[in-house]
CSV table of C-alpha atoms in Angstrom, one decimal:
chain,number,residue,atom,x,y,z
A,1,GLU,CA,76.7,63.4,0.3
A,2,LEU,CA,76.2,64.7,4.0
A,3,GLN,CA,72.8,65.2,2.5
A,4,GLN,CA,72.3,62.0,1.5
A,5,HIS,CA,73.4,60.9,5.3
A,6,ILE,CA,70.6,62.6,6.6
A,7,LEU,CA,68.4,62.0,4.4
A,8,ASN,CA,68.9,58.3,4.9
A,9,THR,CA,68.5,58.6,9.0
A,10,CYS,CA,65.8,60.5,8.7
A,11,ALA,CA,64.2,57.6,6.3
A,12,LEU,CA,65.2,55.3,8.8
A,13,TRP,CA,63.5,57.0,11.9
A,14,HIS,CA,60.4,56.9,9.9
A,15,PRO,CA,60.5,53.9,8.5
A,16,THR,CA,58.4,52.6,5.3
A,17,THR,CA,54.6,50.9,6.4
A,18,ARG,CA,51.7,49.6,4.1
A,19,TYR,CA,50.2,52.8,2.7
A,20,ASP,CA,47.0,54.4,4.4
A,21,TRP,CA,45.3,56.8,1.4
A,22,LYS,CA,46.2,59.7,4.1
A,23,SER,CA,49.0,59.8,4.3
A,24,PRO,CA,51.9,59.6,1.8
A,25,PRO,CA,53.7,55.9,1.2
A,26,VAL,CA,56.6,57.0,2.8
A,27,GLN,CA,56.8,60.1,5.4
A,28,TRP,CA,60.6,61.1,4.5
A,29,ILE,CA,59.1,62.3,1.4
A,30,TYR,CA,57.8,66.0,2.3
A,31,LEU,CA,60.7,66.3,3.7
A,32,GLY,CA,61.4,67.3,-0.4
A,33,HIS,CA,58.8,70.0,0.4
A,34,VAL,CA,61.4,71.6,2.3
A,35,CYS,CA,63.4,73.2,-0.2
A,36,SER,CA,65.0,72.5,-4.2
A,37,GLU,CA,68.3,70.9,-2.8
A,38,LEU,CA,66.3,68.6,-0.8
A,39,ARG,CA,63.5,67.6,-2.9
A,40,ALA,CA,66.9,67.0,-6.1
A,41,THR,CA,69.1,65.3,-3.7
A,42,LEU,CA,66.3,63.0,-2.7
A,43,LEU,CA,65.5,62.6,-6.0
A,44,SER,CA,68.8,61.2,-6.4
A,45,MET,CA,68.8,58.3,-4.1
A,46,HIS,CA,67.8,55.7,-6.2
A,47,GLN,CA,68.0,53.2,-3.5
A,48,LEU,CA,66.1,54.5,-1.1
A,49,TRP,CA,62.3,55.2,-3.4
A,50,ALA,CA,63.7,51.1,-4.5
A,51,GLY,CA,63.5,50.5,-1.1
A,52,SER,CA,60.3,51.8,-1.2
A,53,VAL,CA,58.0,50.5,-3.8
A,54,SER,CA,56.1,47.7,-1.2
A,55,THR,CA,54.9,51.2,0.1
A,56,SER,CA,51.6,51.2,-0.7
A,57,ASN,CA,48.5,49.0,-3.2
A,58,SER,CA,48.1,51.8,-5.9
A,59,LEU,CA,49.6,50.6,-8.6
A,60,ILE,CA,49.8,54.9,-9.7
A,61,VAL,CA,52.4,55.8,-6.9
A,62,VAL,CA,54.2,53.0,-7.3
A,63,LYS,CA,54.8,53.0,-10.8
A,64,GLU,CA,56.1,56.1,-9.1
A,65,LEU,CA,57.9,54.1,-7.0
A,66,VAL,CA,60.1,52.1,-9.7
A,67,ARG,CA,60.3,54.9,-11.8
A,68,ARG,CA,62.0,57.0,-9.1
A,69,ALA,CA,64.3,54.1,-7.8
A,70,GLU,CA,65.7,54.3,-11.9
A,71,GLY,CA,66.7,50.4,-12.4
A,72,ALA,CA,68.0,50.3,-8.6
A,73,PRO,CA,67.2,47.2,-7.2
A,74,LEU,CA,64.0,46.9,-5.7
A,75,THR,CA,62.2,45.9,-2.2
A,76,ILE,CA,59.1,43.6,-2.8
A,77,LYS,CA,57.5,42.7,-0.8
A,78,ILE,CA,53.7,40.5,-0.9
A,79,ILE,CA,52.6,40.0,2.0
A,80,GLY,CA,49.1,38.4,2.9
A,81,ASP,CA,46.3,38.2,0.8
A,82,HIS,CA,45.5,42.1,0.9
A,83,THR,CA,48.0,43.3,-2.2
A,84,PRO,CA,45.8,44.1,-5.5
A,85,GLU,CA,45.5,41.7,-9.6
A,86,PRO,CA,47.3,44.3,-11.1
A,87,LEU,CA,49.4,45.6,-8.8
A,88,LEU,CA,50.1,42.1,-7.7
A,89,HIS,CA,50.7,40.9,-12.0
A,90,PHE,CA,53.2,44.7,-11.6
A,91,LEU,CA,55.7,43.8,-8.9
A,92,LEU,CA,56.0,40.0,-10.1
A,93,SER,CA,56.5,41.1,-14.1
A,94,ASN,CA,60.1,43.3,-11.9
A,95,LEU,CA,60.6,40.4,-9.4
A,96,GLY,CA,63.8,40.2,-12.3
A,97,GLN,CA,65.1,43.5,-10.8
A,98,ALA,CA,65.0,43.1,-7.2
A,99,ARG,CA,67.0,43.3,-4.2
A,100,ALA,CA,65.0,41.4,-2.0
A,101,ILE,CA,61.7,39.6,-2.3
A,102,HIS,CA,59.5,38.1,0.5
A,103,ILE,CA,56.7,36.9,-0.1
A,104,CYS,CA,54.5,35.9,3.4
A,105,HIS,CA,51.4,35.1,3.7
A,106,VAL,CA,49.8,34.3,1.4
A,107,HIS,CA,46.8,31.5,0.1
A,108,PRO,CA,48.5,28.7,-1.3
A,109,GLN,CA,47.2,29.3,-4.9
A,110,SER,CA,48.4,33.0,-4.9
A,111,PHE,CA,51.9,30.9,-3.7
A,112,ALA,CA,51.7,29.0,-6.4
A,113,ALA,CA,51.8,31.3,-8.8
A,114,ILE,CA,54.8,33.5,-7.8
A,115,LEU,CA,57.3,30.3,-6.7
A,116,ALA,CA,56.2,29.0,-10.3
A,117,LYS,CA,57.2,33.6,-10.9
A,118,LEU,CA,60.4,32.6,-9.2
A,119,GLU,CA,61.2,29.8,-10.8
A,120,GLY,CA,64.6,29.7,-14.3
A,121,LEU,CA,64.7,33.2,-13.1
A,122,ASN,CA,67.1,35.1,-13.3
A,123,ILE,CA,67.8,37.5,-10.9
A,124,PRO,CA,71.4,38.8,-10.1
A,125,SER,CA,71.4,41.3,-7.8
A,126,LEU,CA,68.8,39.3,-5.1
A,127,GLU,CA,70.7,39.5,-1.5
A,128,GLU,CA,67.3,38.6,-0.2
A,129,LEU,CA,65.1,36.3,0.3
A,130,LYS,CA,61.8,34.7,2.0
A,131,LEU,CA,58.7,33.2,1.1
A,132,ASP,CA,56.3,32.5,4.3
A,133,ASN,CA,54.2,29.6,2.8
A,134,ASN,CA,52.0,29.9,7.1
A,135,ALA,CA,49.3,31.1,5.3
A,136,GLY,CA,46.4,29.6,8.4
A,137,ASP,CA,45.9,26.0,6.9
A,138,ASN,CA,46.5,22.7,5.3
A,139,SER,CA,46.4,22.9,1.2
A,140,THR,CA,50.5,23.5,1.7
A,141,ASP,CA,50.9,19.9,1.5
A,142,SER,CA,49.9,19.9,-1.8
A,143,LEU,CA,52.0,22.0,-2.5
A,144,ALA,CA,55.0,20.2,-1.4
A,145,LEU,CA,53.7,17.3,-2.8
A,146,SER,CA,53.4,19.6,-6.3
A,147,SER,CA,57.1,20.1,-5.6
A,148,LEU,CA,58.8,17.2,-4.8
A,149,GLU,CA,57.2,15.3,-8.4
A,150,ARG,CA,58.0,18.6,-10.3
A,151,LEU,CA,61.7,17.8,-8.4
A,152,VAL,CA,61.5,14.6,-9.0
A,153,ASN,CA,59.9,14.7,-12.7
A,154,GLY,CA,63.7,17.0,-14.2
A,155,THR,CA,61.5,19.8,-14.5
A,156,THR,CA,62.0,22.7,-12.1
A,157,ARG,CA,64.1,24.8,-12.2
A,158,PRO,CA,66.3,26.4,-9.8
A,159,ILE,CA,65.8,30.6,-9.5
A,160,ILE,CA,70.1,32.0,-10.7
A,161,THR,CA,71.3,34.7,-8.2
A,162,GLN,CA,74.9,35.7,-7.6
A,163,CYS,CA,74.9,37.6,-4.6
A,164,LEU,CA,71.6,36.1,-2.5
A,165,GLN,CA,73.5,35.9,1.1
A,166,SER,CA,70.2,35.7,3.4
A,167,LEU,CA,66.8,33.0,2.2
A,168,THR,CA,64.0,32.2,4.5
A,169,LEU,CA,62.1,28.8,3.5
A,170,LYS,CA,58.7,28.4,5.7
A,171,ARG,CA,56.3,25.6,4.3
A,172,ALA,CA,57.3,26.7,1.0
A,173,TRP,CA,58.4,23.9,-1.1
């Protein structure tokens, strides 16, 4: 338990950032190279892995991080239009396992597709949802109109979540 606290503190000192091919997706992974006991402890810290799934643009790496999370609720971040299409589909297929979802600064067509994926989804562990459609162009008006039209027609379905603690909507509807 003490080792987990120490490793969590180290992970906080080296927060996860976007993956660079020259370095691992998370700097604290090197702590698992110190000895087998620290490696075993790190591998058992599923929430630490779950919080790191969006640190890489490599589908192979992200799948490994999700595997190591072993079902712990994920932190899914899709920021900008830099996410490769296969990775985007994989992340969207795992939205139901999310603890936190951040969708920010994506192209309006991608944003609309992501909203469609979220619609009617049951996300039991979701605590934090951030939708920021500030992509820098004015095409968000059509998204708002289409959302309003679906709302008026009664064809929209709500996201179902029991644990939501934080909701940020910026030009999202």
